[in-house]
PDB file of C-alpha atoms in Angstrom:
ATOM      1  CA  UNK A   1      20.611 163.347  69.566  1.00  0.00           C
ATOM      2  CA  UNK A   2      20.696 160.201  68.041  1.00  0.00           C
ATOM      3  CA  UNK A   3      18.436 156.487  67.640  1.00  0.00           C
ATOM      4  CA  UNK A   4      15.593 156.305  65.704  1.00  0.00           C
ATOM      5  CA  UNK A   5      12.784 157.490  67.967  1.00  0.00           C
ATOM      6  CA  UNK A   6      11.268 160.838  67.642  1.00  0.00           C
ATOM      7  CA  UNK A   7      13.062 162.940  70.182  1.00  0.00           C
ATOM      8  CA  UNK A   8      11.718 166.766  71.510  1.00  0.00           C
ATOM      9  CA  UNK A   9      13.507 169.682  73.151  1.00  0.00           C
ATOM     10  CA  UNK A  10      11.313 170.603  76.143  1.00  0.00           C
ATOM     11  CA  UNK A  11      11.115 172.089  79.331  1.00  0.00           C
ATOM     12  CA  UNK A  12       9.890 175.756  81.494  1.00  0.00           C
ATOM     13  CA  UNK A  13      12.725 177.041  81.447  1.00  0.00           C
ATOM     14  CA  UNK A  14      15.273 178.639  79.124  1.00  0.00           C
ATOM     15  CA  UNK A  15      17.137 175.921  76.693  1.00  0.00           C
ATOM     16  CA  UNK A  16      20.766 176.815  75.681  1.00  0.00           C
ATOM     17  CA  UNK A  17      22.989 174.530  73.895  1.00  0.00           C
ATOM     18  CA  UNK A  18      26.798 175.057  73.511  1.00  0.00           C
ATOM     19  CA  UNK A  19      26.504 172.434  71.199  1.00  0.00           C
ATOM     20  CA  UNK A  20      23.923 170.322  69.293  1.00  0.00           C
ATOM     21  CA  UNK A  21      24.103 167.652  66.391  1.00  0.00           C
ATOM     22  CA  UNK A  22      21.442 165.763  65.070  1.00  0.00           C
ATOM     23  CA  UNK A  23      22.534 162.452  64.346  1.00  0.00           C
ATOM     24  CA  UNK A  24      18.763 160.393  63.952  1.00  0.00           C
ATOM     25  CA  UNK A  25      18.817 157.151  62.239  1.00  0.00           C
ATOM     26  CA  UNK A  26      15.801 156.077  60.223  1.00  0.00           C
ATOM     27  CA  UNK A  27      12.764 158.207  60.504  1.00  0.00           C
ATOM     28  CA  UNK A  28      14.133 159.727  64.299  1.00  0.00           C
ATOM     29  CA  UNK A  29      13.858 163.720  64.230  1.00  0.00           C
ATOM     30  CA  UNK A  30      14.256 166.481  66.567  1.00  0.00           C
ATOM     31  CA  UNK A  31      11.538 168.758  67.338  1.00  0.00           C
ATOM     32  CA  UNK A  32      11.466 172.218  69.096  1.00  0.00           C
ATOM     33  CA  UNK A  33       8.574 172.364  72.243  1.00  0.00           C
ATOM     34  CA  UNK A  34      10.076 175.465  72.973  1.00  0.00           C
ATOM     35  CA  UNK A  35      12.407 178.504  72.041  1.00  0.00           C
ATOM     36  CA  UNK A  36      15.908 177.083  72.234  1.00  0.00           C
ATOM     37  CA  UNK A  37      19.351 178.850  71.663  1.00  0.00           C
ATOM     38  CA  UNK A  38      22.906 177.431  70.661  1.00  0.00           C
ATOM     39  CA  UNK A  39      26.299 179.690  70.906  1.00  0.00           C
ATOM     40  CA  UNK A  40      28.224 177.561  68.872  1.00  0.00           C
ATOM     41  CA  UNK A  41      27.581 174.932  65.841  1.00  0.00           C
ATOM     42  CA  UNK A  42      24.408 172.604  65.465  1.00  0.00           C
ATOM     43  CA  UNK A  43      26.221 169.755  63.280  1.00  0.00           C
ATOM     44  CA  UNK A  44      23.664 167.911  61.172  1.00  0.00           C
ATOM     45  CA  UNK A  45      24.943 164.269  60.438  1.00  0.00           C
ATOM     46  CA  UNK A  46      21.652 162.477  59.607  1.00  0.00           C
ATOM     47  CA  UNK A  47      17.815 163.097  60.589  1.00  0.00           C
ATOM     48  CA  UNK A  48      15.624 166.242  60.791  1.00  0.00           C
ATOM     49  CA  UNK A  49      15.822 169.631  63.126  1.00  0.00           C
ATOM     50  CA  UNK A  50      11.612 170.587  63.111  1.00  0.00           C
ATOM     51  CA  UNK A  51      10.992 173.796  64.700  1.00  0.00           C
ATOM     52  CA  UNK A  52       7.415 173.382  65.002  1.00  0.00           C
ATOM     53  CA  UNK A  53       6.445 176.960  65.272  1.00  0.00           C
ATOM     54  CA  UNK A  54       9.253 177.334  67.602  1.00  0.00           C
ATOM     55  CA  UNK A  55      12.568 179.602  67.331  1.00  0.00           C
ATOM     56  CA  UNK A  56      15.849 179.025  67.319  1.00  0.00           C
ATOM     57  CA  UNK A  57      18.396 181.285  68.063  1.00  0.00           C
ATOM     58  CA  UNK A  58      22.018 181.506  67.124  1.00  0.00           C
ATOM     59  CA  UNK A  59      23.133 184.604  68.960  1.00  0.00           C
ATOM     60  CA  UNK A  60      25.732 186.422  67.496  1.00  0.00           C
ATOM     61  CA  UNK A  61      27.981 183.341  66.988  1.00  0.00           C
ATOM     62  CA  UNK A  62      25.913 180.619  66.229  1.00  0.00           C
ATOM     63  CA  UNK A  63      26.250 178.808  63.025  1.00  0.00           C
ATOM     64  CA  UNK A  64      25.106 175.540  61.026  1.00  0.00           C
ATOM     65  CA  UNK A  65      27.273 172.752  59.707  1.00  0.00           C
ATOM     66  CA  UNK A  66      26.471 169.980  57.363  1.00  0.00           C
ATOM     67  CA  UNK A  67      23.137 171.066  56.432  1.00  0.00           C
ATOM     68  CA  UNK A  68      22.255 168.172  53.220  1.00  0.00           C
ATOM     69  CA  UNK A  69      18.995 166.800  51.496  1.00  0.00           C
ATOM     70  CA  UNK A  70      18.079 164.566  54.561  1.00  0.00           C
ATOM     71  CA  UNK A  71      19.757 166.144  57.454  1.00  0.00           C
ATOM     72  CA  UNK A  72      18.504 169.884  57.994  1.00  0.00           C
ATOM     73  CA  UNK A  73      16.112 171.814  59.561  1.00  0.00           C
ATOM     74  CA  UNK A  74      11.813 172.031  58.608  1.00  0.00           C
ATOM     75  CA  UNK A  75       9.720 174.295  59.738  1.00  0.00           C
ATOM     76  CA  UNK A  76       6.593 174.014  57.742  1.00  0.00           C
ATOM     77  CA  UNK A  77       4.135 174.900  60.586  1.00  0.00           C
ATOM     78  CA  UNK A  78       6.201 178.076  61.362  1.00  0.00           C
ATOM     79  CA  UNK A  79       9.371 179.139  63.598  1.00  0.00           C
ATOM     80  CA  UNK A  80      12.823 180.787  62.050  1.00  0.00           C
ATOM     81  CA  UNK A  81      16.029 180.346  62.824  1.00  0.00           C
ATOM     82  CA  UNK A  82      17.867 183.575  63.865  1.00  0.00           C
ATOM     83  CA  UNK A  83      21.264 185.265  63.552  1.00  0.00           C
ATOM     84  CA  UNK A  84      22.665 188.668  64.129  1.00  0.00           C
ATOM     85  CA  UNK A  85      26.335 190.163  62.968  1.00  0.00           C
ATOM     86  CA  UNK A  86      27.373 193.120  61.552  1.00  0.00           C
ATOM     87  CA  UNK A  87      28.198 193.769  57.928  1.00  0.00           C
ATOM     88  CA  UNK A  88      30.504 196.695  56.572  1.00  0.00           C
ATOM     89  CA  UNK A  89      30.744 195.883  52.883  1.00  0.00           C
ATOM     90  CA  UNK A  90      30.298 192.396  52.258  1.00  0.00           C
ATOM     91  CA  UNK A  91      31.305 189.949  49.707  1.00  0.00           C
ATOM     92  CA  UNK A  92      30.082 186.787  49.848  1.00  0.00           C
ATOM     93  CA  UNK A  93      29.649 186.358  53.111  1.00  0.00           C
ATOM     94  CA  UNK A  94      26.931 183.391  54.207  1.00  0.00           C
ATOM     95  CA  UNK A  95      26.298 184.613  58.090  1.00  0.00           C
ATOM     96  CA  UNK A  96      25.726 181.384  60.244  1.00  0.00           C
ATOM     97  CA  UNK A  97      25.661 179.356  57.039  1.00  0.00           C
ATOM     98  CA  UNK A  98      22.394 180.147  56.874  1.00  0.00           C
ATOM     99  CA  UNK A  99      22.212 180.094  52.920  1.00  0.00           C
ATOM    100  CA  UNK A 100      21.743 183.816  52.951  1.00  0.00           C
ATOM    101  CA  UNK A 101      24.943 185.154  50.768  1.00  0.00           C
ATOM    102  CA  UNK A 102      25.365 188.752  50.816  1.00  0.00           C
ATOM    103  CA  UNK A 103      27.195 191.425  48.504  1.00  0.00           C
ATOM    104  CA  UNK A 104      27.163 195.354  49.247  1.00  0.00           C
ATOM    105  CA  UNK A 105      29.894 198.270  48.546  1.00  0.00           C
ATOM    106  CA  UNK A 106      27.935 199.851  51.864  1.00  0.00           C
ATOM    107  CA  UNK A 107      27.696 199.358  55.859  1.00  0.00           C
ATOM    108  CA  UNK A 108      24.326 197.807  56.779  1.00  0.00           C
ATOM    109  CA  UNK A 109      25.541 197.911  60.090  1.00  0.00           C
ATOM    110  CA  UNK A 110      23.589 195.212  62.478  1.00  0.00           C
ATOM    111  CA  UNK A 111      22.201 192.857  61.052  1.00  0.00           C
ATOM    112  CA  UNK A 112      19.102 190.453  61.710  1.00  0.00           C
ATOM    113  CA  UNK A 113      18.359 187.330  59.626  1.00  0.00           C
ATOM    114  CA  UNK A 114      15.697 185.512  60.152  1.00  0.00           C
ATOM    115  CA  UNK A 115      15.065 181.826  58.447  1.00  0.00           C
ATOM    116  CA  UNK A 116      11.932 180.451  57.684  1.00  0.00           C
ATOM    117  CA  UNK A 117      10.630 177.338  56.181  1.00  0.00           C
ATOM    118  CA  UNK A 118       6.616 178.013  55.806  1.00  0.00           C
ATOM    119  CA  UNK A 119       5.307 178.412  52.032  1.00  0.00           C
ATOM    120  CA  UNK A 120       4.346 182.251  51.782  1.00  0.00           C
ATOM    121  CA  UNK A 121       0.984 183.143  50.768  1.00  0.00           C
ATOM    122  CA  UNK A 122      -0.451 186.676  49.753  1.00  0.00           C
ATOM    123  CA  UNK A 123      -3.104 188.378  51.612  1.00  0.00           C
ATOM    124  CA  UNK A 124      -6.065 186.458  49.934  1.00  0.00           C
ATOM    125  CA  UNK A 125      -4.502 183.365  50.858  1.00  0.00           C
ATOM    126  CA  UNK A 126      -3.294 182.190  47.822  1.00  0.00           C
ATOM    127  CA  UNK A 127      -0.109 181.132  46.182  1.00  0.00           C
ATOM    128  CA  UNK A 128       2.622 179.361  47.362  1.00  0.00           C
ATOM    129  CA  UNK A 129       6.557 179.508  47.801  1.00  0.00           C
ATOM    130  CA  UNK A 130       9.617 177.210  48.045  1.00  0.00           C
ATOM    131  CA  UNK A 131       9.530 175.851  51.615  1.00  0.00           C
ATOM    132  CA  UNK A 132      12.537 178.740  52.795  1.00  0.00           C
ATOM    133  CA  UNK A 133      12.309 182.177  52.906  1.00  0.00           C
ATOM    134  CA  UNK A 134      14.807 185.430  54.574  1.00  0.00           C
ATOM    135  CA  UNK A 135      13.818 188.180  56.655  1.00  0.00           C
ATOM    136  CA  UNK A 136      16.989 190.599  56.395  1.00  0.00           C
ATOM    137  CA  UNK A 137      17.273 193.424  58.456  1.00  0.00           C
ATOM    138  CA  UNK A 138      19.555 195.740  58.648  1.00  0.00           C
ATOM    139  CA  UNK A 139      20.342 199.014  60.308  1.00  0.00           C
ATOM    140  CA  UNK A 140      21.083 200.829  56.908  1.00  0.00           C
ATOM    141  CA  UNK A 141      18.576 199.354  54.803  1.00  0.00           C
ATOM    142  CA  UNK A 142      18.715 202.433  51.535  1.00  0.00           C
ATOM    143  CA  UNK A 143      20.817 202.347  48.292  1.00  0.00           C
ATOM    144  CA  UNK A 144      22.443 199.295  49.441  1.00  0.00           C
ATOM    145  CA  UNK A 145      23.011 197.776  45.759  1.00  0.00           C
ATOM    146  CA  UNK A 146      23.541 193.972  46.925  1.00  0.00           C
ATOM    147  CA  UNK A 147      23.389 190.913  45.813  1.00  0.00           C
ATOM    148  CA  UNK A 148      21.766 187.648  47.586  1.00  0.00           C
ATOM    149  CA  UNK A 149      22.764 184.705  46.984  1.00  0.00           C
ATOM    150  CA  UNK A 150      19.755 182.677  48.173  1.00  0.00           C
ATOM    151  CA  UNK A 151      20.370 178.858  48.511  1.00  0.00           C
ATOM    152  CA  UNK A 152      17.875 175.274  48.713  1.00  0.00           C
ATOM    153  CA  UNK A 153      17.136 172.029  48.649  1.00  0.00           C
ATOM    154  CA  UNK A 154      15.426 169.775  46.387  1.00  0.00           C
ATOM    155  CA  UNK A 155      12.970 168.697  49.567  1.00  0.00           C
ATOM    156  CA  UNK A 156      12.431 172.840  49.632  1.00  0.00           C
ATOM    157  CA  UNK A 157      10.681 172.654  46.080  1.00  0.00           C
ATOM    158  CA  UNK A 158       7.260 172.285  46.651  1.00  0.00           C
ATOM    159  CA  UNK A 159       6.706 170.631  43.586  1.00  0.00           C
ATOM    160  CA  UNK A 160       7.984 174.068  41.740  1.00  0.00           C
ATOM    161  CA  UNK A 161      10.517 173.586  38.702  1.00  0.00           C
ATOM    162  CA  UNK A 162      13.498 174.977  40.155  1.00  0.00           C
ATOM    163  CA  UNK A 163      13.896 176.561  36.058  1.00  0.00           C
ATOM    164  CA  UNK A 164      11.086 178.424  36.857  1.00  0.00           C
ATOM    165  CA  UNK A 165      11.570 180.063  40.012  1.00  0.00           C
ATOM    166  CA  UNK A 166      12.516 183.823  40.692  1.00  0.00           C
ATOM    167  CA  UNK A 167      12.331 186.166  43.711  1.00  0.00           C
ATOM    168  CA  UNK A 168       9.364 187.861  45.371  1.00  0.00           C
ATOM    169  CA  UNK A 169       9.905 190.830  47.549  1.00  0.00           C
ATOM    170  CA  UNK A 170       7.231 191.693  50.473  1.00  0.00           C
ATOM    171  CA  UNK A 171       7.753 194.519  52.807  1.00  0.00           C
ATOM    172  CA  UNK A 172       4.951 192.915  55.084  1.00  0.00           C
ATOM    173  CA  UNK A 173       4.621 188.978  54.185  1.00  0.00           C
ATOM    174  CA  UNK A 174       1.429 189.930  52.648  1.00  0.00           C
ATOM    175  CA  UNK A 175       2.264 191.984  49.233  1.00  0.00           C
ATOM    176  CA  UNK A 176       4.253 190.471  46.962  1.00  0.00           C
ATOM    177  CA  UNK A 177       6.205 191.796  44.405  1.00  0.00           C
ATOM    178  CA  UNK A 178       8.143 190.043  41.106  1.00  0.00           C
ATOM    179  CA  UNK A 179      11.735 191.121  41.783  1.00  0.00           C
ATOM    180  CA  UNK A 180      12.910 188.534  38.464  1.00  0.00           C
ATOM    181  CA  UNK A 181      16.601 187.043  39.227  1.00  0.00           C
ATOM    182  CA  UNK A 182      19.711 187.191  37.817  1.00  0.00           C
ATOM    183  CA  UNK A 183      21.426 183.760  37.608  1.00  0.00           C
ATOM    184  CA  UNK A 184      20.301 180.449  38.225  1.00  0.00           C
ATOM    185  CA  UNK A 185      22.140 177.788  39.057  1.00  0.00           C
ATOM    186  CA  UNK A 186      20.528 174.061  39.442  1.00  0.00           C
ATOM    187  CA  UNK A 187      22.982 171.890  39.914  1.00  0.00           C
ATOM    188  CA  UNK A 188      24.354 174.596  43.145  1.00  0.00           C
ATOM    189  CA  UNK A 189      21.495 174.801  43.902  1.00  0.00           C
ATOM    190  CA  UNK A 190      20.940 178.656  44.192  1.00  0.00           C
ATOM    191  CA  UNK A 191      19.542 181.750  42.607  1.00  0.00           C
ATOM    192  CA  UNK A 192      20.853 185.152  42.063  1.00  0.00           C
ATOM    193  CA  UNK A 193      20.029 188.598  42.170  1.00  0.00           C
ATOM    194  CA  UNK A 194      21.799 191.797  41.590  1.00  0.00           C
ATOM    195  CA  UNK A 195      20.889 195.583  42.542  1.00  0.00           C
ATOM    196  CA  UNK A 196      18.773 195.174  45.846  1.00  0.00           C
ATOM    197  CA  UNK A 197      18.392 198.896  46.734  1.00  0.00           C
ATOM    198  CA  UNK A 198      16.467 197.481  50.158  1.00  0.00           C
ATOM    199  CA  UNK A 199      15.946 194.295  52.372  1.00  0.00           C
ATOM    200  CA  UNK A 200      12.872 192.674  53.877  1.00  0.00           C
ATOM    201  CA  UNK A 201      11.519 189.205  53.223  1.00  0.00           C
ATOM    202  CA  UNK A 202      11.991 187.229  49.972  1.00  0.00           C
ATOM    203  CA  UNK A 203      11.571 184.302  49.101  1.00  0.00           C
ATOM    204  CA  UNK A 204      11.547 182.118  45.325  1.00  0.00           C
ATOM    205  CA  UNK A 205       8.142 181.216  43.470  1.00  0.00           C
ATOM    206  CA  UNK A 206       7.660 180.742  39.918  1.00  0.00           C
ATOM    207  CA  UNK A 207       6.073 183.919  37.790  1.00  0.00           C
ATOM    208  CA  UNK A 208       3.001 181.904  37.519  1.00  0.00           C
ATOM    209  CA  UNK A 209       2.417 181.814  40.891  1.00  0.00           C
ATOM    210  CA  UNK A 210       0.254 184.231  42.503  1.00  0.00           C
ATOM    211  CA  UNK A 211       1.825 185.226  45.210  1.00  0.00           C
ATOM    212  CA  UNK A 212       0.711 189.011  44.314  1.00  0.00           C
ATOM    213  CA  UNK A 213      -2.445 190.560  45.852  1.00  0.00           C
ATOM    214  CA  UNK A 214      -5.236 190.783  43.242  1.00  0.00           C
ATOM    215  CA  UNK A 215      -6.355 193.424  41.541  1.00  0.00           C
ATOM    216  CA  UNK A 216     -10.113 195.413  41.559  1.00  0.00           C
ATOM    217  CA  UNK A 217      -9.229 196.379  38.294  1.00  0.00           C
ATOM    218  CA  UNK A 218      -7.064 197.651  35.730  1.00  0.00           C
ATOM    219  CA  UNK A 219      -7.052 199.482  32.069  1.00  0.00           C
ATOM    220  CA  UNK A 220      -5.061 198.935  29.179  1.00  0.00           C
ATOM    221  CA  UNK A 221      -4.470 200.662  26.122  1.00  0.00           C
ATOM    222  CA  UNK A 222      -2.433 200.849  22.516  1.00  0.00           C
ATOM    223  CA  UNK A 223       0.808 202.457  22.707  1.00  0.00           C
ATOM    224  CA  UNK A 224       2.299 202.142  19.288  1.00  0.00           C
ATOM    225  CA  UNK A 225       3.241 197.955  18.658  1.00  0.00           C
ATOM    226  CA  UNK A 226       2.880 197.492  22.512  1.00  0.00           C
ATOM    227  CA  UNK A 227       0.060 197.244  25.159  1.00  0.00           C
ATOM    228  CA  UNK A 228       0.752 199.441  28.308  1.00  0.00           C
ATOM    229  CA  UNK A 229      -1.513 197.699  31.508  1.00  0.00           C
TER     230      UNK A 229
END
């Protein structure tokens, strides 16, 4: 795809691509009217890949290239990308280059990642996220003790100080817990975190944030020099 006119992906029927690159000039983008799926690479040269609310599905041998600042895929009115492989002790390994890196000593077996690029909210409707979030799947999903790498771009921010942000955990997009990080890295651009016994959706927000449901109450009291809640 390429010019500087707005382009769309459309149709009734099934779209597969071998092959796609996005190569817009200007303000020219691509967006999804429909669920679309590419076997090999979708090369990003210059311009933007919007799903709008659409997926897009790599197979099992799918991947993306040359993903930057101003050429990558949106999806802030919903859609994920998709990927499945199979993972027998990991290290390091970024499937489809989706900015997903995964460490485990055990077999998760299949695999399904899913990519989003909606802000997460809890189930009052409130908070907010960094414009990407994983839903990782796998087929052994107990005592996994990984480590995600979880990668982003500047445009992903949403006005969040990327010194700020951590990982939330939700088991149903809806409750959120503070899973903290390990290392940061800004100039990367990635976070870490060590020890994930289980995986479901996370995402990065900044403790401040609340992406957590709210309480009805709660009750504190004096423990010795500290205050248990």
């Amino acid at each position: 795809f390429t010019g500087n006119a707005p382009s769309s992906v459309s149709g009734s029927m099934p779209v597969q691509f071998y092959e796609l690159e996005i190569n817009k000039t200007g303000s020219g983008t691509v967006a999804l009217q429909r669920e679309v799926s590419v076997s090999q690479q979708i090369n990003f040269v210059a311009g933007l890949l919007r799903l709008n609310n659409f997926n897009l599905d790599l197979g099992t041998t799918g991947f993306l290239t040359g993903e930057s600042e101003t050429s990558r895929i949106t999806g802030a009115n919903g859609g994920q990308v998709l990927f499945t492989t199979t993972l027998n002790n990991p290290s390091s390994v970024n499937p489809a280059n989706l900015g997903a890196i995964i460490t485990s000593s055990q077999n998760m077996g299949t695999v399904l990642i899913k990519r989003g690029h909606q802000s997460q909210v809890n189930g009052s409707n409130m908070g907010s996220s960094v414009l990407r979030y994983y839903d990782i799947s796998p087929a052994n999903n107990t005592g996994l003790n990984a480590t995600l790498r979880f990668q982003y771009f500047d445009a992903e921010l949403n006005s969040f100080d990327e010194n700020t942000i951590v990982f939330w955990k939700s088991p149903n997009g809806t409750n959120w817990s503070n899973e903290g990080f390990t290392t940061r890295n800004t100039t990367s651009k990635y976070v870490d975190i060590t020890g994930i016994n289980s995986f479901s959706r996370w995402t990065l927000s900044s403790i401040n944030n609340p992406l957590p449901v709210q309480f009805i109450l709660f009750n504190a009291k004096c423990m010795g020099n500290a205050v248990l809640i």
